[in-house]
Amino acid sequence: DGGITQSPKYLFRKEGQNVTLSCEQNLNHDAMYWYRQDPGQGLRLIYYSQIVNDFQKGDIAEGYSVSREKKESFPLTVTSAQKNPTAFYLCASSIRPTNNYGYTFGSGTRLTVV
Amino acid sequence: RKEVEQDPGPFNVPEGATVAFNCTYSNSASQSFFWYRQDCRKEPKLLMSVYSSGNEDGRFTAQLNRASQYISLLIRDSKLSDSATYLCVVPFSGGYNKLIFGAGTRLAVHP
């Protein structure tokens, strides 16, 4: 079955550590996105990529980095510069034009700073 | 004006009730809209797409009012399993194949 897979489901980070969240899709979607959701809050866009080897900052990119070396993969690194990383991270993908089809989401990674 | 705004709720309704949520958007050029459902601690899932004046799928009806720039979601005969947060989603006004999510309206259906 086609889908979008995020791993790990739960991740614990120590202060000062960089961690990488995985996002893989086999839907042949061109566009991929990373969102952050805090408790009781809406989704905030971190980074997005329309095609391989290209990506743009979203609304809250500081302290995060991404790469898009393959169409199927869009990993997110949470760096030590991100001062409040505890949140629910959601990866999404879409076929273009996105406006007609919406997003498919992965099941998310819950990151906690310990 | 925010790109998309929703009443956060919560809406507490008994089983069998009819409930409606509204969502306003600022980009008058938007052509398509979406309603997503998000269960607690889960990912959002696409509930309905709205391209013209509206869409109906069983107990769920989405309506679009372009003149007033709002979208509504109507749920008839509410079930306990409808309890979730409903997200209104509109295209980003700057293009780039990007969607803007509302903060969501929480629905709690009780026996």
Short mmCIF file of C-alpha atoms in Angstrom, two decimals:
data_model
loop_
_atom_site.label_atom_id
_atom_site.label_comp_id
_atom_site.label_asym_id
_atom_site.label_seq_id
_atom_site.Cartn_x
_atom_site.Cartn_y
_atom_site.Cartn_z
CA ASP A 1 0.00 0.00 0.00
CA GLY A 2 1.20 3.50 -0.79
CA GLY A 3 1.69 5.87 2.05
CA ILE A 4 3.92 8.19 3.99
CA THR A 5 6.00 6.83 6.88
CA GLN A 6 7.51 8.78 9.72
CA SER A 7 9.99 7.41 12.19
CA PRO A 8 10.53 7.16 15.02
CA LYS A 9 7.10 7.52 16.58
CA TYR A 10 8.62 8.85 19.82
CA LEU A 11 11.99 10.56 20.20
CA PHE A 12 13.77 11.93 23.24
CA ARG A 13 16.45 14.56 22.84
CA LYS A 14 18.97 15.78 25.36
CA GLU A 15 19.80 19.44 25.61
CA GLY A 16 22.35 20.45 22.96
CA GLN A 17 21.77 17.43 20.73
CA ASN A 18 20.81 17.40 17.09
CA VAL A 19 18.22 14.81 16.11
CA THR A 20 16.87 13.77 12.70
CA LEU A 21 13.28 12.81 11.99
CA SER A 22 12.68 10.54 9.04
CA CYS A 23 9.92 10.96 6.44
CA GLU A 24 9.55 8.58 3.49
CA GLN A 25 6.74 8.36 0.93
CA ASN A 26 6.01 5.90 -1.87
CA LEU A 27 3.13 7.86 -3.35
CA ASN A 28 5.27 9.41 -6.10
CA HIS A 29 4.32 12.84 -4.76
CA ASP A 30 6.44 15.79 -5.83
CA ALA A 31 5.85 18.06 -2.85
CA MET A 32 6.68 17.37 0.79
CA TYR A 33 6.17 19.40 3.94
CA TRP A 34 7.12 19.50 7.60
CA TYR A 35 4.77 20.90 10.23
CA ARG A 36 5.02 21.33 13.95
CA GLN A 37 2.02 21.13 16.29
CA ASP A 38 2.09 22.19 19.92
CA PRO A 39 -0.59 21.04 22.41
CA GLY A 40 -3.91 22.70 21.68
CA GLN A 41 -2.41 24.62 18.77
CA GLY A 42 -2.70 24.57 15.01
CA LEU A 43 -0.12 23.35 12.49
CA ARG A 44 2.85 25.60 11.76
CA LEU A 45 4.93 25.12 8.62
CA ILE A 46 8.64 24.53 9.13
CA TYR A 47 9.97 23.70 5.64
CA TYR A 48 8.58 22.52 2.34
CA SER A 49 9.95 21.14 -0.91
CA GLN A 50 8.30 21.21 -4.32
CA ILE A 51 10.92 19.13 -6.15
CA VAL A 52 14.11 17.20 -5.50
CA ASN A 53 17.13 19.29 -4.46
CA ASP A 54 14.96 22.31 -3.71
CA PHE A 55 13.27 23.45 -0.52
CA GLN A 56 11.95 26.65 1.08
CA LYS A 57 11.63 27.93 4.62
CA GLY A 58 8.22 28.01 6.15
CA ASP A 59 7.00 30.22 8.98
CA ILE A 60 9.18 28.77 11.76
CA ALA A 61 12.36 27.45 10.09
CA GLU A 62 14.85 28.74 12.68
CA GLY A 63 16.64 25.88 14.44
CA TYR A 64 15.65 23.32 11.79
CA SER A 65 17.26 22.01 8.61
CA VAL A 66 16.12 19.70 5.81
CA SER A 67 17.39 17.98 2.69
CA ARG A 68 15.64 16.60 -0.39
CA GLU A 69 18.13 14.39 -2.17
CA LYS A 70 15.52 11.86 -3.26
CA LYS A 71 11.90 12.31 -4.26
CA GLU A 72 10.80 9.79 -1.64
CA SER A 73 12.64 11.25 1.33
CA PHE A 74 12.50 14.55 3.24
CA PRO A 75 14.31 14.25 6.61
CA LEU A 76 14.10 17.02 9.19
CA THR A 77 16.95 17.79 11.57
CA VAL A 78 16.13 19.56 14.81
CA THR A 79 19.31 21.34 15.81
CA SER A 80 20.49 22.53 19.21
CA ALA A 81 19.62 26.05 18.05
CA GLN A 82 15.91 25.20 18.36
CA LYS A 83 15.24 26.31 21.92
CA ASN A 84 11.82 24.74 22.42
CA PRO A 85 11.71 21.60 20.29
CA THR A 86 9.20 19.57 22.31
CA ALA A 87 6.24 19.13 19.95
CA PHE A 88 4.40 16.80 17.58
CA TYR A 89 6.05 16.82 14.14
CA LEU A 90 4.04 15.97 11.07
CA CYS A 91 5.33 15.26 7.58
CA ALA A 92 3.00 15.55 4.60
CA SER A 93 3.18 15.06 0.86
CA SER A 94 1.03 16.07 -2.06
CA ILE A 95 0.68 15.62 -5.76
CA ARG A 96 0.81 18.88 -7.68
CA PRO A 97 -1.14 21.02 -7.93
CA THR A 98 -1.62 20.72 -4.19
CA ASN A 99 -4.55 23.09 -4.24
CA ASN A 100 -6.66 20.46 -5.97
CA TYR A 101 -5.75 17.41 -3.95
CA GLY A 102 -4.72 18.36 -0.44
CA TYR A 103 -2.08 16.64 1.65
CA THR A 104 -1.48 13.12 2.89
CA PHE A 105 0.07 13.06 6.35
CA GLY A 106 2.38 10.64 8.08
CA SER A 107 1.47 9.45 11.56
CA GLY A 108 3.87 11.90 13.20
CA THR A 109 6.86 11.92 15.53
CA ARG A 110 6.47 13.10 19.11
CA LEU A 111 9.72 14.77 20.21
CA THR A 112 10.47 15.46 23.86
CA VAL A 113 13.48 17.22 25.34
CA VAL A 114 14.78 15.51 28.46
CA ARG B 1 -7.26 39.43 8.76
CA LYS B 2 -5.82 35.95 9.27
CA GLU B 3 -5.68 33.72 6.20
CA VAL B 4 -8.05 31.27 7.85
CA GLU B 5 -10.02 31.54 11.10
CA GLN B 6 -12.16 29.05 12.95
CA ASP B 7 -14.19 29.06 16.14
CA PRO B 8 -12.08 26.90 18.49
CA GLY B 9 -15.09 25.52 20.33
CA PRO B 10 -15.46 23.13 22.01
CA PHE B 11 -18.86 22.22 20.68
CA ASN B 12 -20.49 19.79 23.10
CA VAL B 13 -23.49 18.06 21.52
CA PRO B 14 -25.60 14.96 22.27
CA GLU B 15 -25.66 11.98 19.94
CA GLY B 16 -28.04 12.54 17.06
CA ALA B 17 -27.65 16.30 17.04
CA THR B 18 -26.84 18.41 14.00
CA VAL B 19 -23.84 20.69 14.38
CA ALA B 20 -22.25 23.23 12.06
CA PHE B 21 -18.83 24.84 12.04
CA ASN B 22 -17.85 27.95 10.14
CA CYS B 23 -14.49 28.99 8.78
CA THR B 24 -13.58 32.35 7.22
CA TYR B 25 -10.71 32.91 4.80
CA SER B 26 -9.01 36.00 3.44
CA ASN B 27 -7.78 34.94 -0.03
CA SER B 28 -10.66 35.74 -2.36
CA ALA B 29 -8.85 33.98 -5.23
CA SER B 30 -8.95 30.57 -3.54
CA GLN B 31 -10.64 27.94 -5.67
CA SER B 32 -10.48 24.83 -3.52
CA PHE B 33 -10.85 24.16 0.16
CA PHE B 34 -10.58 21.20 2.49
CA TRP B 35 -11.89 19.93 5.79
CA TYR B 36 -9.56 17.65 7.75
CA ARG B 37 -10.36 15.65 10.86
CA GLN B 38 -7.76 15.21 13.59
CA ASP B 39 -8.20 12.79 16.46
CA CYS B 40 -6.35 13.36 19.71
CA ARG B 41 -2.62 12.74 19.29
CA LYS B 42 -3.05 11.57 15.69
CA GLU B 43 -2.33 13.00 12.26
CA PRO B 44 -4.95 15.02 10.34
CA LYS B 45 -6.93 13.06 7.77
CA LEU B 46 -8.76 14.47 4.78
CA LEU B 47 -12.50 14.53 5.37
CA MET B 48 -13.83 16.50 2.41
CA SER B 49 -12.71 18.64 -0.51
CA VAL B 50 -14.79 21.63 -1.63
CA TYR B 51 -14.30 22.96 -5.13
CA SER B 52 -17.55 24.63 -6.10
CA SER B 53 -20.54 25.63 -4.01
CA GLY B 54 -20.39 22.57 -1.81
CA ASN B 55 -19.99 18.86 -1.33
CA GLU B 56 -21.94 16.16 0.47
CA ASP B 57 -20.76 12.80 1.77
CA GLY B 58 -23.25 10.89 3.86
CA ARG B 59 -23.89 12.79 7.08
CA PHE B 60 -21.33 15.46 6.20
CA THR B 61 -22.04 18.53 4.07
CA ALA B 62 -19.55 21.24 3.24
CA GLN B 63 -20.78 24.54 1.81
CA LEU B 64 -18.86 27.41 0.30
CA ASN B 65 -19.95 31.02 0.25
CA ARG B 66 -17.50 32.89 -1.97
CA ALA B 67 -19.19 36.27 -1.59
CA SER B 68 -18.77 36.21 2.19
CA GLN B 69 -15.58 34.14 2.08
CA TYR B 70 -16.60 31.40 4.46
CA ILE B 71 -16.86 27.64 4.40
CA SER B 72 -19.10 25.61 6.64
CA LEU B 73 -19.15 21.98 7.69
CA LEU B 74 -22.46 20.45 8.73
CA ILE B 75 -22.62 17.13 10.55
CA ARG B 76 -26.03 15.49 10.82
CA ASP B 77 -27.01 12.72 13.25
CA SER B 78 -23.79 13.08 15.27
CA LYS B 79 -22.10 9.89 16.46
CA LEU B 80 -19.77 9.44 19.42
CA SER B 81 -17.06 8.62 16.87
CA ASP B 82 -17.38 12.10 15.34
CA SER B 83 -15.64 13.54 18.42
CA ALA B 84 -12.45 15.12 17.06
CA THR B 85 -10.96 18.42 15.98
CA TYR B 86 -11.99 19.65 12.54
CA LEU B 87 -9.47 21.69 10.58
CA CYS B 88 -10.42 24.13 7.85
CA VAL B 89 -7.75 24.34 5.14
CA VAL B 90 -7.29 26.89 2.35
CA PRO B 91 -4.59 27.43 -0.30
CA PHE B 92 -1.81 29.85 0.53
CA SER B 93 -2.44 33.19 -1.16
CA GLY B 94 1.12 33.32 -2.47
CA GLY B 95 0.80 30.09 -4.46
CA TYR B 96 3.69 27.61 -4.09
CA ASN B 97 1.37 24.63 -3.74
CA LYS B 98 1.02 25.26 -0.04
CA LEU B 99 -2.00 24.98 2.24
CA ILE B 100 -2.86 27.01 5.32
CA PHE B 101 -4.47 25.21 8.23
CA GLY B 102 -6.92 26.74 10.64
CA ALA B 103 -6.35 26.10 14.34
CA GLY B 104 -9.33 23.75 14.39
CA THR B 105 -12.75 23.43 15.98
CA ARG B 106 -13.12 20.80 18.67
CA LEU B 107 -16.26 18.66 18.70
CA ALA B 108 -17.29 16.47 21.64
CA VAL B 109 -20.33 14.23 21.11
CA HIS B 110 -21.79 12.79 24.33
CA PRO B 111 -24.32 10.00 24.93
#
